[in-house]
Short mmCIF file of C-alpha atoms and ligand atoms in Angstrom, two decimals:
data_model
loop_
_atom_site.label_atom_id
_atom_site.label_comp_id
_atom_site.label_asym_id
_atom_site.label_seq_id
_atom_site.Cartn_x
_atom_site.Cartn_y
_atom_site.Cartn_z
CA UNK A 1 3.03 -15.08 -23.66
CA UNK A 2 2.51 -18.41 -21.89
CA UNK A 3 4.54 -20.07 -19.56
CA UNK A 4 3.79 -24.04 -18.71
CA UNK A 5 5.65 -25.35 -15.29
CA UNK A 6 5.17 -28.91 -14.87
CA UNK A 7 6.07 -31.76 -12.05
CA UNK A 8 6.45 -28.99 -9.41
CA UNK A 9 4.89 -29.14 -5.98
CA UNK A 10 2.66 -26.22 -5.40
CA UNK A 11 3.38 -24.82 -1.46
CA UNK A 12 0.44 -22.48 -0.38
CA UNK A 13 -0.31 -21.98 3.77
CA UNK A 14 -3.28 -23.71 3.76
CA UNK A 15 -1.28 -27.00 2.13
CA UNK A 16 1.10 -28.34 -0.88
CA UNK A 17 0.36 -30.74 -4.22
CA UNK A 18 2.08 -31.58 -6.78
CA UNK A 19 0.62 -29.45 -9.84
CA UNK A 20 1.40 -27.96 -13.16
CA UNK A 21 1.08 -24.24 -13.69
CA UNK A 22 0.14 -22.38 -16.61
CA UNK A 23 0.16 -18.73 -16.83
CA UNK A 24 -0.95 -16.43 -19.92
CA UNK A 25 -0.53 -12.71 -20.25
CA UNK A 26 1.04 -11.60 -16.49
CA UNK A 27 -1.80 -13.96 -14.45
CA UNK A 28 -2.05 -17.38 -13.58
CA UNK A 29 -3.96 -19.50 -16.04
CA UNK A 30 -4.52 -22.48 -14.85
CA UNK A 31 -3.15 -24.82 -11.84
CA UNK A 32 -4.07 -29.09 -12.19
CA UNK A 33 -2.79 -31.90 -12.11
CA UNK A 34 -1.49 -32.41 -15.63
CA UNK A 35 -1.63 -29.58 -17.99
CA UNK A 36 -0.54 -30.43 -21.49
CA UNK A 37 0.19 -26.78 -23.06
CA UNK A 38 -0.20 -25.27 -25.42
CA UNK A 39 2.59 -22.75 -24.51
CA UNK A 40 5.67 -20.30 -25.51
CA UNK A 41 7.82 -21.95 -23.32
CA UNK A 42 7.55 -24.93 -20.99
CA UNK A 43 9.63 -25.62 -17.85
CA UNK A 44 10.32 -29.00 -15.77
CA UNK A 45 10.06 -27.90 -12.11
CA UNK A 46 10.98 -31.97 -11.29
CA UNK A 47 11.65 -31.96 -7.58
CA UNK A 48 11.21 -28.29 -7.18
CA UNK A 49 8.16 -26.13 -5.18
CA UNK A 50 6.82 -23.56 -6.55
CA UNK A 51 6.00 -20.20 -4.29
CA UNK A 52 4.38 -17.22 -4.96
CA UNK A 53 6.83 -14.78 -6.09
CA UNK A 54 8.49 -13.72 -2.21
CA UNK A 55 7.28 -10.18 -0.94
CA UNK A 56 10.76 -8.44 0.90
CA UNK A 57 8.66 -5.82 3.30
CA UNK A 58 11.59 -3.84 4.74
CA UNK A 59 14.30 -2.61 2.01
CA UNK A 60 16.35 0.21 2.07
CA UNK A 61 18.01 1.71 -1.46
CA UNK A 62 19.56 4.32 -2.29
CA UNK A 63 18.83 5.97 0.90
CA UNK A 64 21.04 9.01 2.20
CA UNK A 65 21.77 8.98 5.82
CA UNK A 66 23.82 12.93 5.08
CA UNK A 67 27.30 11.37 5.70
CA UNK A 68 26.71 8.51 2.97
CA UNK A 69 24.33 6.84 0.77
CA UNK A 70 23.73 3.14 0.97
CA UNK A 71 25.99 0.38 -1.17
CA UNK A 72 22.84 -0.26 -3.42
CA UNK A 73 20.16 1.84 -5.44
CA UNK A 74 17.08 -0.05 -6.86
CA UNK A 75 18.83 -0.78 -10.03
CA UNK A 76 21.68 -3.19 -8.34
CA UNK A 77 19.08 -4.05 -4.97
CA UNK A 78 16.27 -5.06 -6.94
CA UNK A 79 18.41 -7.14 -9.43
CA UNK A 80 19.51 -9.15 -6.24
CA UNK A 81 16.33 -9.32 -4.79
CA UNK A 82 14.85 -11.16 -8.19
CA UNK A 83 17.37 -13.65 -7.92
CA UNK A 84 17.01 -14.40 -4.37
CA UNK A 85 12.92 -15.01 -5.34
CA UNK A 86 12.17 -12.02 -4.23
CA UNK A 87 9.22 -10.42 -6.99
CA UNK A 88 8.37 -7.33 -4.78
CA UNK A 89 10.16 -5.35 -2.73
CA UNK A 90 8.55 -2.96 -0.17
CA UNK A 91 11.27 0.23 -0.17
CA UNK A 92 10.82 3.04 2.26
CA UNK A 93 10.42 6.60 0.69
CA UNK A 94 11.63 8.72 3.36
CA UNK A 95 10.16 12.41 4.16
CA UNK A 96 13.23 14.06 5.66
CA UNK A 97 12.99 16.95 7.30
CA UNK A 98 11.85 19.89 5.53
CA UNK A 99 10.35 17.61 2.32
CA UNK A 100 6.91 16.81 1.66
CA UNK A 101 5.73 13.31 1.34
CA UNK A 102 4.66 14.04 -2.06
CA UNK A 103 8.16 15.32 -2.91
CA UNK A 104 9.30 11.90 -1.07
CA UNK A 105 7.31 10.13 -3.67
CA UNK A 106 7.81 11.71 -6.78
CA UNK A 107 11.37 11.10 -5.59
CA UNK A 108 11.69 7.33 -5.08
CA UNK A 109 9.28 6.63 -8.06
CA UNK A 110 12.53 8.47 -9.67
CA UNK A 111 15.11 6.36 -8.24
CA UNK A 112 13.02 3.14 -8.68
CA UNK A 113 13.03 3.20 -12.73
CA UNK A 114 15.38 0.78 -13.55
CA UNK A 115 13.76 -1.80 -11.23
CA UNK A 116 14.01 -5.02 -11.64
CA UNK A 117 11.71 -6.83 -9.49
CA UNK A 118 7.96 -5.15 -8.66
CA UNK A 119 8.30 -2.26 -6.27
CA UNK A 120 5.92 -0.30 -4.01
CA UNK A 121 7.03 2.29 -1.11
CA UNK A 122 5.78 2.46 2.53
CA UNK A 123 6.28 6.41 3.66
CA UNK A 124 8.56 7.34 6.21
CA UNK A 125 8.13 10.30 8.13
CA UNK A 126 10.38 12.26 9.69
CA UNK A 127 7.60 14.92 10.82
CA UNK A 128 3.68 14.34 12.12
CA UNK A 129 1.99 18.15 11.93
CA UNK A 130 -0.48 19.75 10.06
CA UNK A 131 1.39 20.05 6.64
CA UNK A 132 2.04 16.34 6.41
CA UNK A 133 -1.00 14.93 7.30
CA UNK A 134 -2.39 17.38 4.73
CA UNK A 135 -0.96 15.06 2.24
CA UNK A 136 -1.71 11.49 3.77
CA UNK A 137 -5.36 11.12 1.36
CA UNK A 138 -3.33 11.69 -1.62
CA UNK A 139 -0.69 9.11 -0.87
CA UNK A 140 -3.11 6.64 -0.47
CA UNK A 141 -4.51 7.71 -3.79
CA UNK A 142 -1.18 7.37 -4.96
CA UNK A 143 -0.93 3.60 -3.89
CA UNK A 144 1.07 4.33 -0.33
CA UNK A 145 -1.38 2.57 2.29
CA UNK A 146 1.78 2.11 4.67
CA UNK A 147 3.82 4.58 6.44
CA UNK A 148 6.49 3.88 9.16
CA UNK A 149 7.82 5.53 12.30
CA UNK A 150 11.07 5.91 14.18
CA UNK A 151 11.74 6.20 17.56
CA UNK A 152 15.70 6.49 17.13
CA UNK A 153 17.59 7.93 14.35
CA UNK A 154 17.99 12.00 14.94
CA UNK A 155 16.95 12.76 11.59
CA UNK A 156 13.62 10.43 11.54
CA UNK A 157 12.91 10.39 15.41
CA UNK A 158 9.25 11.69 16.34
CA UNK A 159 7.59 11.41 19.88
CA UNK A 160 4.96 8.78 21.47
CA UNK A 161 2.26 11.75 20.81
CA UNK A 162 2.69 11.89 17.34
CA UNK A 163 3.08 7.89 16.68
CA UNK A 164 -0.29 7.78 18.51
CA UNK A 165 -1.89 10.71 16.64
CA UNK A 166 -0.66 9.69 13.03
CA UNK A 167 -2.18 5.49 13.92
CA UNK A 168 -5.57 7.24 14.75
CA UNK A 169 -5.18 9.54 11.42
CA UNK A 170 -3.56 6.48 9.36
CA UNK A 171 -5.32 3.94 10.88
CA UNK A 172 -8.99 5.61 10.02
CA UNK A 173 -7.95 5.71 6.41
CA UNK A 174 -7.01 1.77 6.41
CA UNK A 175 -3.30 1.89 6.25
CA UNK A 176 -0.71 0.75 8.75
CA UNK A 177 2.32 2.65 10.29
CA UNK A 178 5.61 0.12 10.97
CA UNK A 179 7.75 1.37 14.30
CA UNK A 180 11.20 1.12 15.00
CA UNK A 181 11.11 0.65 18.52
CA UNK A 182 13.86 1.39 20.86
CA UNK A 183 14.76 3.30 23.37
CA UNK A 184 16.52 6.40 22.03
CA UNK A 185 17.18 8.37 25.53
CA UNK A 186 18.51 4.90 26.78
CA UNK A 187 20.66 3.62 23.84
CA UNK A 188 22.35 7.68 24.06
CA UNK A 189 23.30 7.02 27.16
CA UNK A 190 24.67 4.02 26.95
CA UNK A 191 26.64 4.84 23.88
CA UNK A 192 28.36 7.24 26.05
CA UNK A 193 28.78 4.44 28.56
CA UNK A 194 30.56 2.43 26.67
CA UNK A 195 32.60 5.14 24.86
CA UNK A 196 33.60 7.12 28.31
CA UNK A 197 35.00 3.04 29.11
CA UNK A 198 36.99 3.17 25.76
CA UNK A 199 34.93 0.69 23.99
CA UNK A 200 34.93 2.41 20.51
CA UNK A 201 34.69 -0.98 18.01
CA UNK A 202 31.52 -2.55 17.09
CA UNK A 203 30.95 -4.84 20.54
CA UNK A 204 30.25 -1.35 21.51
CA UNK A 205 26.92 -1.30 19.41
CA UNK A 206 24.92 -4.15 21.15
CA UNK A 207 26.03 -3.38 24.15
CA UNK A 208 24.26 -0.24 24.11
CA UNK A 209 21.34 -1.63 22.48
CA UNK A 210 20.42 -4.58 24.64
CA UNK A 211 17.44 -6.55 24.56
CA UNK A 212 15.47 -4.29 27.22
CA UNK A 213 16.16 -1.36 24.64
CA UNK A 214 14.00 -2.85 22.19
CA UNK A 215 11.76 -4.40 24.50
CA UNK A 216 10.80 -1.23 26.18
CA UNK A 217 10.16 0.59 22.67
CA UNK A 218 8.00 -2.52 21.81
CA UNK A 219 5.87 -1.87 25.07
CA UNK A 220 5.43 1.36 24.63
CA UNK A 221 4.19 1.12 20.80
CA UNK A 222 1.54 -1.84 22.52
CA UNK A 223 0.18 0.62 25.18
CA UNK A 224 0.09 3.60 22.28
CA UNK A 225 -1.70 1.13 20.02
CA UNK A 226 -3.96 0.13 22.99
CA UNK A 227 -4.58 3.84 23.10
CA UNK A 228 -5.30 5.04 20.27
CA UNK A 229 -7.36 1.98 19.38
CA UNK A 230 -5.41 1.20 16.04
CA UNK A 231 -3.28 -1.04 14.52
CA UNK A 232 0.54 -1.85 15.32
CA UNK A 233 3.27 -3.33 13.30
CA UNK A 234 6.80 -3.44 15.01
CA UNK A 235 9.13 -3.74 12.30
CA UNK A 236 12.19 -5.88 12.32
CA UNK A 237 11.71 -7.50 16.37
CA UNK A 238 14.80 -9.27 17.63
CA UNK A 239 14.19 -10.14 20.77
CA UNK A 240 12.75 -12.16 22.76
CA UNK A 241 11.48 -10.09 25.17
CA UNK A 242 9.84 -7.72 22.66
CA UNK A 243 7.86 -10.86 21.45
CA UNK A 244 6.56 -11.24 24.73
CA UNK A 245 5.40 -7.92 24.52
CA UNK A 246 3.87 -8.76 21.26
CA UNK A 247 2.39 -11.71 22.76
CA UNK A 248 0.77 -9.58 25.73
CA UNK A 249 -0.68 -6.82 24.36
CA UNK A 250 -2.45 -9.01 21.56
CA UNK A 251 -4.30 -11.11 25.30
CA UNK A 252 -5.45 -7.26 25.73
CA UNK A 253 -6.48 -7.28 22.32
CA UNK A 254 -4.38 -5.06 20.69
CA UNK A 255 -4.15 -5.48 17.00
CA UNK A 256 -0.02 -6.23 16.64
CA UNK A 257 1.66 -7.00 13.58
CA UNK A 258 5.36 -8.68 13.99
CA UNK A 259 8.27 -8.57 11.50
CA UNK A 260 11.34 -9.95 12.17
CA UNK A 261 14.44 -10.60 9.50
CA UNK A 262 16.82 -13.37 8.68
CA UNK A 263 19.82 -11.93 10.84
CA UNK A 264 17.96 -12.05 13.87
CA UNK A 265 17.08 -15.90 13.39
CA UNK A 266 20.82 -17.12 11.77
CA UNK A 267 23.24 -14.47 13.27
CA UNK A 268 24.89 -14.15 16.44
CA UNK A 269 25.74 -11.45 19.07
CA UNK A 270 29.41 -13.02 19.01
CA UNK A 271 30.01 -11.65 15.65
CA UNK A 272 30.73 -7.87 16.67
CA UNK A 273 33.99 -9.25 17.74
CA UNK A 274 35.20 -10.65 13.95
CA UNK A 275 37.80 -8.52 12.46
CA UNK A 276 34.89 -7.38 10.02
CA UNK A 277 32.76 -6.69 12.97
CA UNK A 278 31.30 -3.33 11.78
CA UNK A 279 29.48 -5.22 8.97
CA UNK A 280 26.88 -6.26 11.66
CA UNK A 281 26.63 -3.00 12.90
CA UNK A 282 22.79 -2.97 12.40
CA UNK A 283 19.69 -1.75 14.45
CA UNK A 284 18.66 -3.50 16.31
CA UNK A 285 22.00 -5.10 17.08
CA UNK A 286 21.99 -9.17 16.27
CA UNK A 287 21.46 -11.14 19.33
CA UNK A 288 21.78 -14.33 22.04
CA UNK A 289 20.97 -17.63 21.54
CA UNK A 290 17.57 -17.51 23.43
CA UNK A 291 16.65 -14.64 21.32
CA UNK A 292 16.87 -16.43 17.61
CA UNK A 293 14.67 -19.39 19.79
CA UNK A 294 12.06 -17.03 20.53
CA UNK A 295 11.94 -15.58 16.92
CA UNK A 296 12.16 -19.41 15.40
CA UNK A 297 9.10 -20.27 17.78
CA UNK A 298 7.34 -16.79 17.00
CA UNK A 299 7.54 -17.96 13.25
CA UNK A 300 6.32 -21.19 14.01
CA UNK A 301 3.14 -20.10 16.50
CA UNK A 302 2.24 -17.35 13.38
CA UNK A 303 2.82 -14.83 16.51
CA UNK A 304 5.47 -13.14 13.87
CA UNK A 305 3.26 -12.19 10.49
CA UNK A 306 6.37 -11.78 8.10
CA UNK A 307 9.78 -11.57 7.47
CA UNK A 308 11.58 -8.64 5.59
CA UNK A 309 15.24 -8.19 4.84
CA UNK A 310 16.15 -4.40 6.14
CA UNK A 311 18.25 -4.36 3.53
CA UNK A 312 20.46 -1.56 3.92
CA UNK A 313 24.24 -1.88 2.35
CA UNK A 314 27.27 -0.13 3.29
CA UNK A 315 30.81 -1.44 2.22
CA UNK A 316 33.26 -2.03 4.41
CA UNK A 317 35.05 1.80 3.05
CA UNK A 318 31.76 2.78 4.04
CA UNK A 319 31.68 0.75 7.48
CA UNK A 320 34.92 2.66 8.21
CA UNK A 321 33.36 5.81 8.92
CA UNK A 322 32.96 4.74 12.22
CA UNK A 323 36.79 2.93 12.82
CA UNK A 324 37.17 5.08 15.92
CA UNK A 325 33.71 5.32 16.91
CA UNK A 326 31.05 2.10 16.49
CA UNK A 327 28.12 5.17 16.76
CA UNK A 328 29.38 6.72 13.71
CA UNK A 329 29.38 2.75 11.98
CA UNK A 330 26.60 3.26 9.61
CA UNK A 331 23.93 1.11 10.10
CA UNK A 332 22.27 -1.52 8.61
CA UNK A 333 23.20 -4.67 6.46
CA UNK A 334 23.14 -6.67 3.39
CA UNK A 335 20.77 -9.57 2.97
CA UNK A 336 18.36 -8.97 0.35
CA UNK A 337 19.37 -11.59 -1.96
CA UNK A 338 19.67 -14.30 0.54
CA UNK A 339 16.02 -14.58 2.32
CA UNK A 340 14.47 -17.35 0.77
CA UNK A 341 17.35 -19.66 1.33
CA UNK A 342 18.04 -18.41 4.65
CA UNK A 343 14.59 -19.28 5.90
CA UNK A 344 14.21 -22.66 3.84
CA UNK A 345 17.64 -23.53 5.25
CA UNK A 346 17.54 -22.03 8.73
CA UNK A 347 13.89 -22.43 9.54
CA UNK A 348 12.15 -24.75 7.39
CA UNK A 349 15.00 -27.41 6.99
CA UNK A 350 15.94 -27.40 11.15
CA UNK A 351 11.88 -27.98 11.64
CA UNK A 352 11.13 -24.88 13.02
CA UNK A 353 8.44 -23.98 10.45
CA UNK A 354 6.86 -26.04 7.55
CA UNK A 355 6.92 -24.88 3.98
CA UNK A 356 3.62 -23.68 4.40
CA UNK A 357 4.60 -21.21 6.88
CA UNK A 358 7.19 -20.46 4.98
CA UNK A 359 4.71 -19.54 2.08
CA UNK A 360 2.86 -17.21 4.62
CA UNK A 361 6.21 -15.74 6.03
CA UNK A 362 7.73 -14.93 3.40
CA UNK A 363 4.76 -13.49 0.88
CA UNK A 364 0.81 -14.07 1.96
CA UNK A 365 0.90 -12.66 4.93
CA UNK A 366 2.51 -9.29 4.15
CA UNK A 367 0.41 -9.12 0.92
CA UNK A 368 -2.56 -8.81 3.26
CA UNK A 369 -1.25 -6.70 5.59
CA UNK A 370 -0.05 -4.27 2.45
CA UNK A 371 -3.04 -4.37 0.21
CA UNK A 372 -1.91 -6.38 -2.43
CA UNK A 373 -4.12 -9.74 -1.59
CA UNK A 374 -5.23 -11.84 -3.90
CA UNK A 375 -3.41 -10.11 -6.77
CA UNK A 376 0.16 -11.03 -4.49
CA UNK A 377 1.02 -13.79 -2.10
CA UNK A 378 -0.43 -16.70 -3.33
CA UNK A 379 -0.78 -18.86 -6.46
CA UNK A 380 -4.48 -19.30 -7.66
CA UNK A 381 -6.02 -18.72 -11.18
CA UNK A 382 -6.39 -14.85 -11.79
CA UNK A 383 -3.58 -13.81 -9.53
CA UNK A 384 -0.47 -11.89 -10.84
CA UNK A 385 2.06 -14.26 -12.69
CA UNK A 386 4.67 -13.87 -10.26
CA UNK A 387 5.84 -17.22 -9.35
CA UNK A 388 9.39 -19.04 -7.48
CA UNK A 389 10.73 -22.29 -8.39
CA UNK A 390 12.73 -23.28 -5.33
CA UNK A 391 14.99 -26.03 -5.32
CA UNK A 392 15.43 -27.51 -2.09
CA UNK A 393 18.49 -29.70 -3.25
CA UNK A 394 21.07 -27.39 -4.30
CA UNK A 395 23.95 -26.75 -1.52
CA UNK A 396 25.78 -24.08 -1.79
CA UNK A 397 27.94 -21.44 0.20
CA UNK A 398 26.47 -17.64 0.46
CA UNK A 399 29.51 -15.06 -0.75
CA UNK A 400 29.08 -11.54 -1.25
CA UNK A 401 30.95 -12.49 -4.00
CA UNK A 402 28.51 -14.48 -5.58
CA UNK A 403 25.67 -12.51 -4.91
CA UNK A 404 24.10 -9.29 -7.22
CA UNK A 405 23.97 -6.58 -4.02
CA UNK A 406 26.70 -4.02 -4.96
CA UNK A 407 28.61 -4.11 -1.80
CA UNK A 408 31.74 -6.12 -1.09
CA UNK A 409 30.33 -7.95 2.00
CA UNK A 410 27.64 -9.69 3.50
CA UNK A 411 26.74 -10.65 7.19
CA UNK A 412 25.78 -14.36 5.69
CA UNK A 413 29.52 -14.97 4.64
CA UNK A 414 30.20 -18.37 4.11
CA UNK A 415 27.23 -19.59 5.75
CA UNK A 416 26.44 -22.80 4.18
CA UNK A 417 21.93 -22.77 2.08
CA UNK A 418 20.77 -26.39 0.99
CA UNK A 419 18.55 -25.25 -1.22
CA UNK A 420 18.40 -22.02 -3.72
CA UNK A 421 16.11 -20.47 -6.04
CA UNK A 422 15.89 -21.61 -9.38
CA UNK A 423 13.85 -19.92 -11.85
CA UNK A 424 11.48 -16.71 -11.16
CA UNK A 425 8.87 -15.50 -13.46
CA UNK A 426 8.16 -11.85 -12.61
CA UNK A 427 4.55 -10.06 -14.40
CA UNK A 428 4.46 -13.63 -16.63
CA UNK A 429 7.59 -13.46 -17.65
CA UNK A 430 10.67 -15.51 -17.28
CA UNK A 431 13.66 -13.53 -15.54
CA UNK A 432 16.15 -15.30 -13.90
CA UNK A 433 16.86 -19.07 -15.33
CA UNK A 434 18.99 -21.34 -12.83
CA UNK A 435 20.08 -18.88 -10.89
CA UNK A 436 20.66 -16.11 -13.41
CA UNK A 437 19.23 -13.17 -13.95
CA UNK A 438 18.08 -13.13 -17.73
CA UNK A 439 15.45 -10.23 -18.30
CA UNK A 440 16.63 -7.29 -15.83
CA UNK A 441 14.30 -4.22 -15.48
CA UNK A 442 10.83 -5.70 -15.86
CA UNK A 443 10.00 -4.18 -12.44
CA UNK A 444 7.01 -2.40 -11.74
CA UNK A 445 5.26 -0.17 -9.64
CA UNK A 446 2.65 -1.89 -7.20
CA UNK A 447 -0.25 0.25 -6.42
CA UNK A 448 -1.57 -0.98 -2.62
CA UNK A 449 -5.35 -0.89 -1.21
CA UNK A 450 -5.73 -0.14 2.14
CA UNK A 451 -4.79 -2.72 4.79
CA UNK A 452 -6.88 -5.90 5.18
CA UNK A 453 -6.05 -5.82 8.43
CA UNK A 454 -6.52 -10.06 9.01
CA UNK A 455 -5.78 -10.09 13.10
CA UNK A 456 -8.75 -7.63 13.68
O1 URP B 501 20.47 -0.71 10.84
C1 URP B 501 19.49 -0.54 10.15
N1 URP B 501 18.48 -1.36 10.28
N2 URP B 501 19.45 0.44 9.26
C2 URP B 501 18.35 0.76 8.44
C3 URP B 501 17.39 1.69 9.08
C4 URP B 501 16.51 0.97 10.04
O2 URP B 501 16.70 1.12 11.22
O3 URP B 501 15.64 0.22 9.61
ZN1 ZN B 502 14.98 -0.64 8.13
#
């Protein structure tokens, strides 16, 4: 099978030209000027770029939280993702208490089959002993060179100790453990706070998550880093103040990776008070106006390395779980279809970052950090044949409605993206056409190397 794009612009970090593309059997053939063909199909990218198929580190499907199971599995998230550009998704298989990792595994390469963008997992874990780190050679074997770690969440929450002793473990093996950082004895309290005041509806939520929550998680992880001598990476940051953290522990020469998500660069604090308030009932909470600066300006310094989704759906049924109660509001959002045009729209269109960045926001970068470089992330001859043609003229208005997630919200409603993306072409093949999704289930699974580790 060969695919022939011509009279697109090519957008890598390091710079953009106007190219053709051929790409034979899954990898990219050739990239000049003018190609002429021969080929099965040829496509007119006119006044299009052309990415490297977008890498979504930070999904969430199918996950049970006990009292529910998120709005979308792989089969419905992944058939949103490949619309929104999105050719890999990152999904966390999660080791709940009392399961193995390699019964975690076994169980999320289950739920994956009917993928249909390219999938790997990171490994959460819920416990750090003996047993489980028994099992951490074989998941590496097995592809998993990532791992995360939660300070919150009673089901997933471990201690500073064991963060510190699984990044000298992990981190001598080449892989990379992502924190959720916050505050849990804090954020318990104030929940309470704001309940024992009668403040049950979702303003509740970032009120007892403020900034300082985060921040102080974030400074912690820094000095456990600085510790053990290993690598960092704080998953979806917020805040402003938690970049600073970022920012200061990398002068002391700790090794920090940053991932932030669309909500915390587009969406405001203000938005808990909207009749549909609990749909933004996420952790951590969205924020103030200084906040999305400080993200926007973390993008464009390359202080923040990538930027995931958290995907995590709940429907508004769902959402209601917690009508008397915002702590009971399961958490999380929907937003995996929507990255790429949030970011060209909201980052790359107000000036914040150039299309470049973009490129290394939004795939490179995290194909690095996850073991997947050169194969992932960027378009030269010999890598993988996953490719985006991004329109940059195409206005439209984001709708739950619209888009593939199976949930009936999104945080993004009626939020206004210039430009959308086009065509994809996932493993060399042609999947979604004009916005369409044409050839579902051609996902597959991406085995990961150990980290490369680029801010050594
Ligand atoms: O609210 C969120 N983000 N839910 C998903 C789990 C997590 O914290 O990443
Ligand atoms: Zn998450």
């Amino acid at each position: 099978m060969q695919i022939l794009i011509q009279n697109g612009t090519v957008v890598r970090s390091t710079g953009r030209r106007k190219a053709d593309v051929l790409m034979r059997d899954g990898k990219i053939a050739q990239i000049s000027e003018r190609i002429d063909g021969p080929a099965d199909r040829v496509i007119d990218a006119e006044g299009c770029y052309l990415f490297a198929g977008f890498i979504d580190t930070h999904t969430h499907f199918d996950l049970d939280l006990g009292v529910t199971v998120t709005a979308d599995n792989f089969e419905t998230g992944t058939k949103a993702a490949i619309v929104g550009g999105t050719t890999t998704v990152l999904d966390f298989a999660t080791q709940d208490h009392g399961m193995t990792m390699h019964d975690a595994l076994d169980l999320w390469h289950k739920k994956a089959e009917k993928s249909s963008c390219n999938y790997g997992f990171h490994m959460a874990v819920s416990e750090w002993n003996d047993a489980r780190k028994a099992e951490v050679d074989d998941m590496f074997r097995a592809g998993v060179s990532s791992f995360k770690m939660y300070m919150v969440y009673d089901a997933m929450k471990v201690g500073d100790g064991q963060i510190y002793d699984a990044q000298k473990f992990i981190g001598a093996r080449g892989g990379v453990i992502g924190v959720h950082c916050e505050n849990y004895d804090i954020l318990q309290a104030r929940i309470a706070e704001e309940k024992a005041k009668g403040n049950l509806g979702p303003t509740g939520h970032p009120v007892s998550r403020p900034q300082a929550v985060e921040a102080e998680g974030v400074a912690r992880l820094m000095r456990i880093a600085e510790l053990s001598g290993y690598p960092a990476w704080v998953v979806h940051l917020s805040t402003a103040d938690g970049l600073e953290e970022v920012r200061a522990a990398r002068r002391r020469g700790v090794e920090v990776y940053a991932e932030t998500c669309p909500q915390y660069f587009t969406l405001d604090v203000s938005q808990y008070a909207a009749k549909d308030g609990a749909k933004f009932v996420m952790s951590p909470p969205l924020r103030e106006a200084r906040d999305r600066a400080a993200i926007l300006d973390g993008m464009k310094r390359r202080d923040i390395d990538f930027i995931g989704t958290d995907h995590c759906s709940f429907t508004m049924a769902q959402k209601a779980l917690g009508k008397d109660d915002f702590s009971k509001i399961p958490n999380g959002g929907a937003g995996v279809q929507n990255r790429a045009e949030l970011v060209y729209t909201y980052a790359v269109q107000t000036g914040a970052i150039t299309l470049e960045q973009m490129a290394l926001l939004m795939s490179e970068r995290a194909a690095r950090l996850f073991g997947m470089f050169p194969k992932k992330g960027v378009l030269k001859v010999g890598s993988d044949a996953d490719l985006v043609i991004f329109d940059p003229n195409a206005p439209h208005t984001i709708s739950w409605r619209t888009n593939l997630h199976n949930c009936d919200n999104s945080p993004y409603e009626g939020m206004q993206a210039s430009g959308r993306v086009r065509d994809v072409i996932l493993n060399g093949e042609l999947v979604t056409e004009n916005g369409t999704l044409v050839k579902p289930y051609g996902g597959r699974y991406v085995f990961r190397n150990p980290s490369e580790r680029y801010r050594k």
